[in-house]
mmCIF file of C-alpha atoms in Angstrom:
data_model
loop_
_atom_site.group_PDB
_atom_site.id
_atom_site.type_symbol
_atom_site.label_atom_id
_atom_site.label_comp_id
_atom_site.label_asym_id
_atom_site.label_seq_id
_atom_site.Cartn_x
_atom_site.Cartn_y
_atom_site.Cartn_z
ATOM 1 C CA UNK V 277 -5.042 -0.026 -37.194
ATOM 2 C CA UNK V 278 -4.694 3.362 -35.486
ATOM 3 C CA UNK V 279 -1.012 3.551 -36.428
ATOM 4 C CA UNK V 280 -1.832 2.790 -40.042
ATOM 5 C CA UNK V 281 -4.583 5.416 -40.062
ATOM 6 C CA UNK V 282 -2.273 8.021 -38.471
ATOM 7 C CA UNK V 283 0.441 7.283 -40.999
ATOM 8 C CA UNK V 284 -2.055 7.615 -43.835
ATOM 9 C CA UNK V 285 -3.290 10.937 -42.488
ATOM 10 C CA UNK V 286 0.272 12.254 -42.268
ATOM 11 C CA UNK V 287 0.902 11.239 -45.875
ATOM 12 C CA UNK V 288 -2.295 12.977 -46.986
ATOM 13 C CA UNK V 289 -1.378 16.175 -45.090
ATOM 14 C CA UNK V 290 2.116 16.130 -46.592
ATOM 15 C CA UNK V 291 0.711 15.622 -50.082
ATOM 16 C CA UNK V 292 -1.790 18.466 -49.674
ATOM 17 C CA UNK V 293 0.966 20.808 -48.387
ATOM 18 C CA UNK V 294 3.263 20.005 -51.305
ATOM 19 C CA UNK V 295 0.399 20.335 -53.791
ATOM 20 C CA UNK V 296 -0.638 23.694 -52.320
ATOM 21 C CA UNK V 297 2.937 24.952 -52.483
ATOM 22 C CA UNK V 298 3.139 23.902 -56.113
ATOM 23 C CA UNK V 299 -0.085 25.705 -56.905
ATOM 24 C CA UNK V 300 1.150 28.874 -55.201
ATOM 25 C CA UNK V 301 4.258 28.813 -57.417
ATOM 26 C CA UNK V 302 2.311 28.100 -60.587
ATOM 27 C CA UNK V 303 -0.245 30.821 -59.951
ATOM 28 C CA UNK V 304 2.088 33.333 -58.308
ATOM 29 C CA UNK V 305 1.270 36.799 -59.596
ATOM 30 C CA UNK V 306 3.049 40.114 -59.483
ATOM 31 C CA UNK V 307 1.606 42.869 -57.344
ATOM 32 C CA UNK V 308 -0.925 45.003 -59.214
ATOM 33 C CA UNK V 309 -0.104 48.721 -59.513
ATOM 34 C CA UNK V 310 -2.878 51.247 -60.025
ATOM 35 C CA UNK V 311 -2.918 53.586 -62.978
ATOM 36 C CA UNK V 312 -2.809 56.571 -60.620
ATOM 37 C CA UNK V 313 0.396 55.287 -59.025
ATOM 38 C CA UNK V 314 2.158 54.612 -62.334
ATOM 39 C CA UNK V 315 1.076 57.975 -63.760
ATOM 40 C CA UNK V 316 2.475 59.720 -60.685
ATOM 41 C CA UNK V 317 5.818 57.934 -61.074
ATOM 42 C CA UNK V 318 6.083 58.799 -64.776
ATOM 43 C CA UNK V 319 5.401 62.485 -64.178
ATOM 44 C CA UNK V 320 7.873 62.747 -61.282
ATOM 45 C CA UNK V 321 11.371 63.490 -62.642
ATOM 46 C CA UNK V 322 13.076 61.990 -59.599
ATOM 47 C CA UNK V 323 10.830 58.982 -59.038
ATOM 48 C CA UNK V 324 10.836 57.813 -62.639
ATOM 49 C CA UNK V 325 14.615 57.249 -62.460
ATOM 50 C CA UNK V 326 14.117 54.502 -59.861
ATOM 51 C CA UNK V 327 11.995 52.289 -62.133
ATOM 52 C CA UNK V 328 12.208 50.539 -65.481
ATOM 53 C CA UNK V 329 8.827 50.622 -67.205
ATOM 54 C CA UNK V 330 8.197 48.122 -70.007
ATOM 55 C CA UNK V 331 5.316 48.355 -72.473
ATOM 56 C CA UNK V 332 4.728 44.757 -73.614
ATOM 57 C CA UNK V 333 2.167 45.594 -76.299
ATOM 58 C CA UNK V 334 2.888 45.080 -80.032
ATOM 59 C CA UNK V 335 5.097 47.712 -81.670
ATOM 60 C CA UNK V 336 2.180 49.285 -83.550
ATOM 61 C CA UNK V 337 0.252 49.877 -80.315
ATOM 62 C CA UNK V 338 3.328 51.394 -78.675
ATOM 63 C CA UNK V 339 3.875 53.695 -81.673
ATOM 64 C CA UNK V 340 0.341 55.067 -81.382
ATOM 65 C CA UNK V 341 0.990 56.292 -77.835
ATOM 66 C CA UNK V 342 2.706 55.070 -74.673
ATOM 67 C CA UNK V 343 3.947 56.245 -71.282
ATOM 68 C CA UNK V 344 6.708 58.843 -71.542
ATOM 69 C CA UNK V 345 9.523 56.783 -70.014
ATOM 70 C CA UNK V 346 8.507 53.295 -71.137
ATOM 71 C CA UNK V 347 10.592 51.095 -73.411
ATOM 72 C CA UNK V 348 8.844 48.664 -75.739
ATOM 73 C CA UNK V 349 9.500 44.928 -75.635
ATOM 74 C CA UNK V 350 6.460 43.048 -76.992
ATOM 75 C CA UNK V 351 5.457 40.025 -74.926
ATOM 76 C CA UNK V 352 6.332 37.570 -77.698
ATOM 77 C CA UNK V 353 9.905 38.958 -77.752
ATOM 78 C CA UNK V 354 10.451 39.364 -74.022
ATOM 79 C CA UNK V 355 11.988 35.981 -73.245
ATOM 80 C CA UNK V 356 14.560 36.250 -76.029
ATOM 81 C CA UNK V 357 15.488 39.780 -74.928
ATOM 82 C CA UNK V 358 15.955 39.085 -71.199
ATOM 83 C CA UNK V 359 19.720 39.428 -71.594
ATOM 84 C CA UNK V 360 19.243 43.110 -72.465
ATOM 85 C CA UNK V 361 17.655 43.634 -69.046
ATOM 86 C CA UNK V 362 20.416 42.072 -66.924
ATOM 87 C CA UNK V 363 21.579 45.462 -65.617
ATOM 88 C CA UNK V 364 18.037 46.115 -64.337
ATOM 89 C CA UNK V 365 17.521 42.790 -62.552
ATOM 90 C CA UNK V 366 17.579 44.313 -59.058
ATOM 91 C CA UNK V 367 15.707 47.448 -60.101
ATOM 92 C CA UNK V 368 11.929 47.790 -59.624
ATOM 93 C CA UNK V 369 10.260 46.928 -62.938
ATOM 94 C CA UNK V 370 6.726 47.853 -63.995
ATOM 95 C CA UNK V 371 5.039 46.190 -66.958
ATOM 96 C CA UNK V 372 1.812 47.213 -68.651
ATOM 97 C CA UNK V 373 -0.236 46.504 -71.775
ATOM 98 C CA UNK V 374 -3.766 47.333 -72.954
ATOM 99 C CA UNK V 375 -5.919 45.297 -70.584
ATOM 100 C CA UNK V 376 -3.568 43.530 -68.163
ATOM 101 C CA UNK V 377 -3.505 40.111 -69.825
ATOM 102 C CA UNK V 378 -0.150 40.368 -71.612
ATOM 103 C CA UNK V 379 1.428 42.313 -68.747
ATOM 104 C CA UNK V 380 0.426 39.620 -66.208
ATOM 105 C CA UNK V 381 2.165 37.002 -68.345
ATOM 106 C CA UNK V 382 5.195 39.248 -68.790
ATOM 107 C CA UNK V 383 5.433 39.931 -65.058
ATOM 108 C CA UNK V 384 5.429 36.216 -64.228
ATOM 109 C CA UNK V 385 8.046 35.558 -66.909
ATOM 110 C CA UNK V 386 10.328 38.163 -65.333
ATOM 111 C CA UNK V 387 9.771 36.804 -61.827
ATOM 112 C CA UNK V 388 10.529 33.262 -63.019
ATOM 113 C CA UNK V 389 13.815 34.530 -64.453
ATOM 114 C CA UNK V 390 15.091 36.096 -61.252
ATOM 115 C CA UNK V 391 13.822 39.675 -61.451
ATOM 116 C CA UNK V 392 13.248 40.614 -57.842
ATOM 117 C CA UNK V 393 10.717 43.459 -57.858
ATOM 118 C CA UNK V 394 8.110 43.317 -60.622
ATOM 119 C CA UNK V 395 4.732 45.061 -60.651
ATOM 120 C CA UNK V 396 1.898 44.707 -63.153
ATOM 121 C CA UNK V 397 0.213 48.042 -63.853
ATOM 122 C CA UNK V 398 -3.336 48.707 -65.001
ATOM 123 C CA UNK V 399 -3.523 48.842 -68.806
ATOM 124 C CA UNK V 400 -3.901 51.865 -71.068
ATOM 125 C CA UNK V 401 -7.491 50.908 -71.932
ATOM 126 C CA UNK V 402 -8.439 50.985 -68.269
ATOM 127 C CA UNK V 403 -6.740 54.219 -67.201
ATOM 128 C CA UNK V 404 -6.286 57.564 -68.939
ATOM 129 C CA UNK V 405 -2.483 57.857 -68.894
ATOM 130 C CA UNK V 406 -0.508 60.778 -70.324
ATOM 131 C CA UNK V 407 0.871 59.304 -73.557
ATOM 132 C CA UNK V 408 3.633 60.306 -75.982
ATOM 133 C CA UNK V 409 4.787 59.040 -79.393
ATOM 134 C CA UNK V 410 8.571 59.358 -79.232
ATOM 135 C CA UNK V 411 10.371 56.120 -78.384
ATOM 136 C CA UNK V 412 12.357 55.513 -75.188
ATOM 137 C CA UNK V 413 15.490 53.405 -75.683
ATOM 138 C CA UNK V 414 18.048 51.497 -73.614
ATOM 139 C CA UNK V 415 21.824 52.155 -73.836
ATOM 140 C CA UNK V 416 22.459 49.245 -76.223
ATOM 141 C CA UNK V 417 20.262 50.861 -78.895
ATOM 142 C CA UNK V 418 22.007 54.206 -78.301
ATOM 143 C CA UNK V 419 25.463 52.647 -78.681
ATOM 144 C CA UNK V 420 24.541 50.747 -81.856
ATOM 145 C CA UNK V 421 23.253 53.947 -83.455
ATOM 146 C CA UNK V 422 26.370 55.894 -82.449
ATOM 147 C CA UNK V 423 28.603 53.228 -83.978
ATOM 148 C CA UNK V 424 26.578 53.139 -87.205
ATOM 149 C CA UNK V 425 26.981 56.917 -87.609
ATOM 150 C CA UNK V 426 23.703 57.478 -89.456
ATOM 151 C CA UNK V 427 21.654 59.020 -86.638
ATOM 152 C CA UNK V 428 21.287 62.661 -85.609
ATOM 153 C CA UNK V 429 22.078 63.002 -81.900
ATOM 154 C CA UNK V 430 20.704 65.930 -79.906
ATOM 155 C CA UNK V 431 22.399 66.793 -76.616
ATOM 156 C CA UNK V 432 20.015 68.541 -74.213
ATOM 157 C CA UNK V 433 22.525 69.027 -71.403
ATOM 158 C CA UNK V 434 23.848 72.434 -70.374
ATOM 159 C CA UNK V 435 25.786 74.187 -73.129
ATOM 160 C CA UNK V 436 28.987 74.314 -71.028
ATOM 161 C CA UNK V 437 28.995 70.504 -70.727
ATOM 162 C CA UNK V 438 28.127 70.015 -74.395
ATOM 163 C CA UNK V 439 31.105 72.192 -75.342
ATOM 164 C CA UNK V 440 33.423 69.988 -73.273
ATOM 165 C CA UNK V 441 32.245 66.580 -74.426
ATOM 166 C CA UNK V 442 29.400 64.953 -76.323
ATOM 167 C CA UNK V 443 28.517 62.218 -78.780
ATOM 168 C CA UNK V 444 30.514 62.717 -81.960
ATOM 169 C CA UNK V 445 28.620 65.000 -84.337
ATOM 170 C CA UNK V 446 25.835 65.792 -81.867
ATOM 171 C CA UNK V 447 24.008 69.118 -81.967
ATOM 172 C CA UNK V 448 22.905 71.073 -78.908
ATOM 173 C CA UNK V 449 19.340 71.898 -77.877
ATOM 174 C CA UNK V 450 17.992 73.881 -74.955
ATOM 175 C CA UNK V 451 14.637 73.193 -73.303
ATOM 176 C CA UNK V 452 14.296 76.964 -72.845
ATOM 177 C CA UNK V 453 14.501 77.580 -76.605
ATOM 178 C CA UNK V 454 13.844 74.231 -78.299
ATOM 179 C CA UNK V 455 12.851 75.890 -81.581
ATOM 180 C CA UNK V 456 16.485 76.842 -82.293
ATOM 181 C CA UNK V 457 17.361 73.191 -82.957
ATOM 182 C CA UNK V 458 14.968 73.089 -85.920
ATOM 183 C CA UNK V 459 17.374 75.238 -87.937
ATOM 184 C CA UNK V 460 19.989 72.484 -87.671
ATOM 185 C CA UNK V 461 17.764 69.591 -88.698
ATOM 186 C CA UNK V 462 17.124 68.332 -92.239
ATOM 187 C CA UNK V 463 13.746 68.779 -93.919
ATOM 188 C CA UNK V 464 13.263 65.007 -93.936
ATOM 189 C CA UNK V 465 10.881 64.427 -91.006
ATOM 190 C CA UNK V 466 11.568 60.662 -91.061
ATOM 191 C CA UNK V 467 15.266 60.972 -90.205
ATOM 192 C CA UNK V 468 16.282 59.052 -87.068
ATOM 193 C CA UNK V 469 16.934 61.372 -84.123
ATOM 194 C CA UNK V 470 18.147 60.353 -80.658
ATOM 195 C CA UNK V 471 17.947 62.838 -77.796
ATOM 196 C CA UNK V 472 19.862 62.541 -74.536
ATOM 197 C CA UNK V 473 20.829 64.550 -71.445
ATOM 198 C CA UNK V 474 21.922 63.874 -67.844
ATOM 199 C CA UNK V 475 18.953 61.771 -66.743
ATOM 200 C CA UNK V 476 16.507 61.583 -69.660
ATOM 201 C CA UNK V 477 14.229 64.407 -68.486
ATOM 202 C CA UNK V 478 15.307 67.440 -70.538
ATOM 203 C CA UNK V 479 15.908 65.246 -73.563
ATOM 204 C CA UNK V 480 12.365 63.862 -73.212
ATOM 205 C CA UNK V 481 11.051 67.420 -73.484
ATOM 206 C CA UNK V 482 13.070 67.944 -76.658
ATOM 207 C CA UNK V 483 11.890 64.603 -78.065
ATOM 208 C CA UNK V 484 8.286 65.525 -77.380
ATOM 209 C CA UNK V 485 8.779 68.958 -78.982
ATOM 210 C CA UNK V 486 10.184 67.343 -82.141
ATOM 211 C CA UNK V 487 7.295 64.889 -82.450
ATOM 212 C CA UNK V 488 4.885 67.795 -82.114
ATOM 213 C CA UNK V 489 6.751 69.427 -85.020
ATOM 214 C CA UNK V 490 6.136 66.380 -87.185
ATOM 215 C CA UNK V 491 9.319 64.324 -86.788
ATOM 216 C CA UNK V 492 8.284 60.676 -86.838
ATOM 217 C CA UNK V 493 11.425 58.769 -85.838
ATOM 218 C CA UNK V 494 12.484 60.380 -82.555
ATOM 219 C CA UNK V 495 14.007 58.332 -79.737
ATOM 220 C CA UNK V 496 14.953 59.445 -76.244
ATOM 221 C CA UNK V 497 17.722 57.804 -74.217
ATOM 222 C CA UNK V 498 16.108 56.501 -71.047
ATOM 223 C CA UNK V 499 19.486 56.494 -69.285
ATOM 224 C CA UNK V 500 21.355 59.795 -69.154
ATOM 225 C CA UNK V 501 25.078 60.468 -69.008
ATOM 226 C CA UNK V 502 25.009 60.722 -65.195
ATOM 227 C CA UNK V 503 23.246 57.374 -64.859
ATOM 228 C CA UNK V 504 25.061 55.188 -67.362
ATOM 229 C CA UNK V 505 28.751 55.364 -68.201
ATOM 230 C CA UNK V 506 28.167 53.299 -71.351
ATOM 231 C CA UNK V 507 26.792 56.373 -73.135
ATOM 232 C CA UNK V 508 29.599 57.160 -75.636
ATOM 233 C CA UNK V 509 30.562 60.725 -74.658
ATOM 234 C CA UNK V 510 33.868 61.940 -76.111
ATOM 235 C CA UNK V 511 35.987 64.855 -74.904
ATOM 236 C CA UNK V 512 36.260 67.659 -77.458
ATOM 237 C CA UNK V 513 39.551 69.097 -78.558
ATOM 238 C CA UNK V 514 40.226 72.437 -76.865
#
């Protein structure tokens, strides 16, 4: 009788342990990041390069205003676009939305698919972030636009480097005198413009300047030429 009871107790303990482990996997959640911490990362030119920030809100919400170095992949498109993020699988990733509901789901989806360091940040309705309206893009979007040849590219690197090599047909802009680039742009404020530099910082300033001047289709390359060798820079003929 005692042996039977002991065996039964062991089975119950084993079942409870397995069940608890299953629950911990099902309800595993990414670490929550405060709005203050994410804001600090986004405003730090060095720190922001160590993270990939993903806004998982719908495109219309993103267009109204988002964090300066955040790409947009809506939650309902995230699973089908995971392949685009393969190069960032070992990189710290931060997701956010409006209230934390969509971002929590997105964070768990990323964790379930092998992303090693994912944090879920407080949403834009719960913290007063510094927001912008130009779009941040990954290298694949940059490359597609360069191949199509219908986009205006603005190179915000130093003039000496621009004169040596750049994207074919690109024009130069300086953060010290950003207004000079306006003379080289068409009157059509809806034309697609992609800005880039060494690390995405100077080009972000140019992108923000252009949106303030009324351009509505401005995109900044999140990866710069020093960070990603896929950026199609071509040597210029001397």
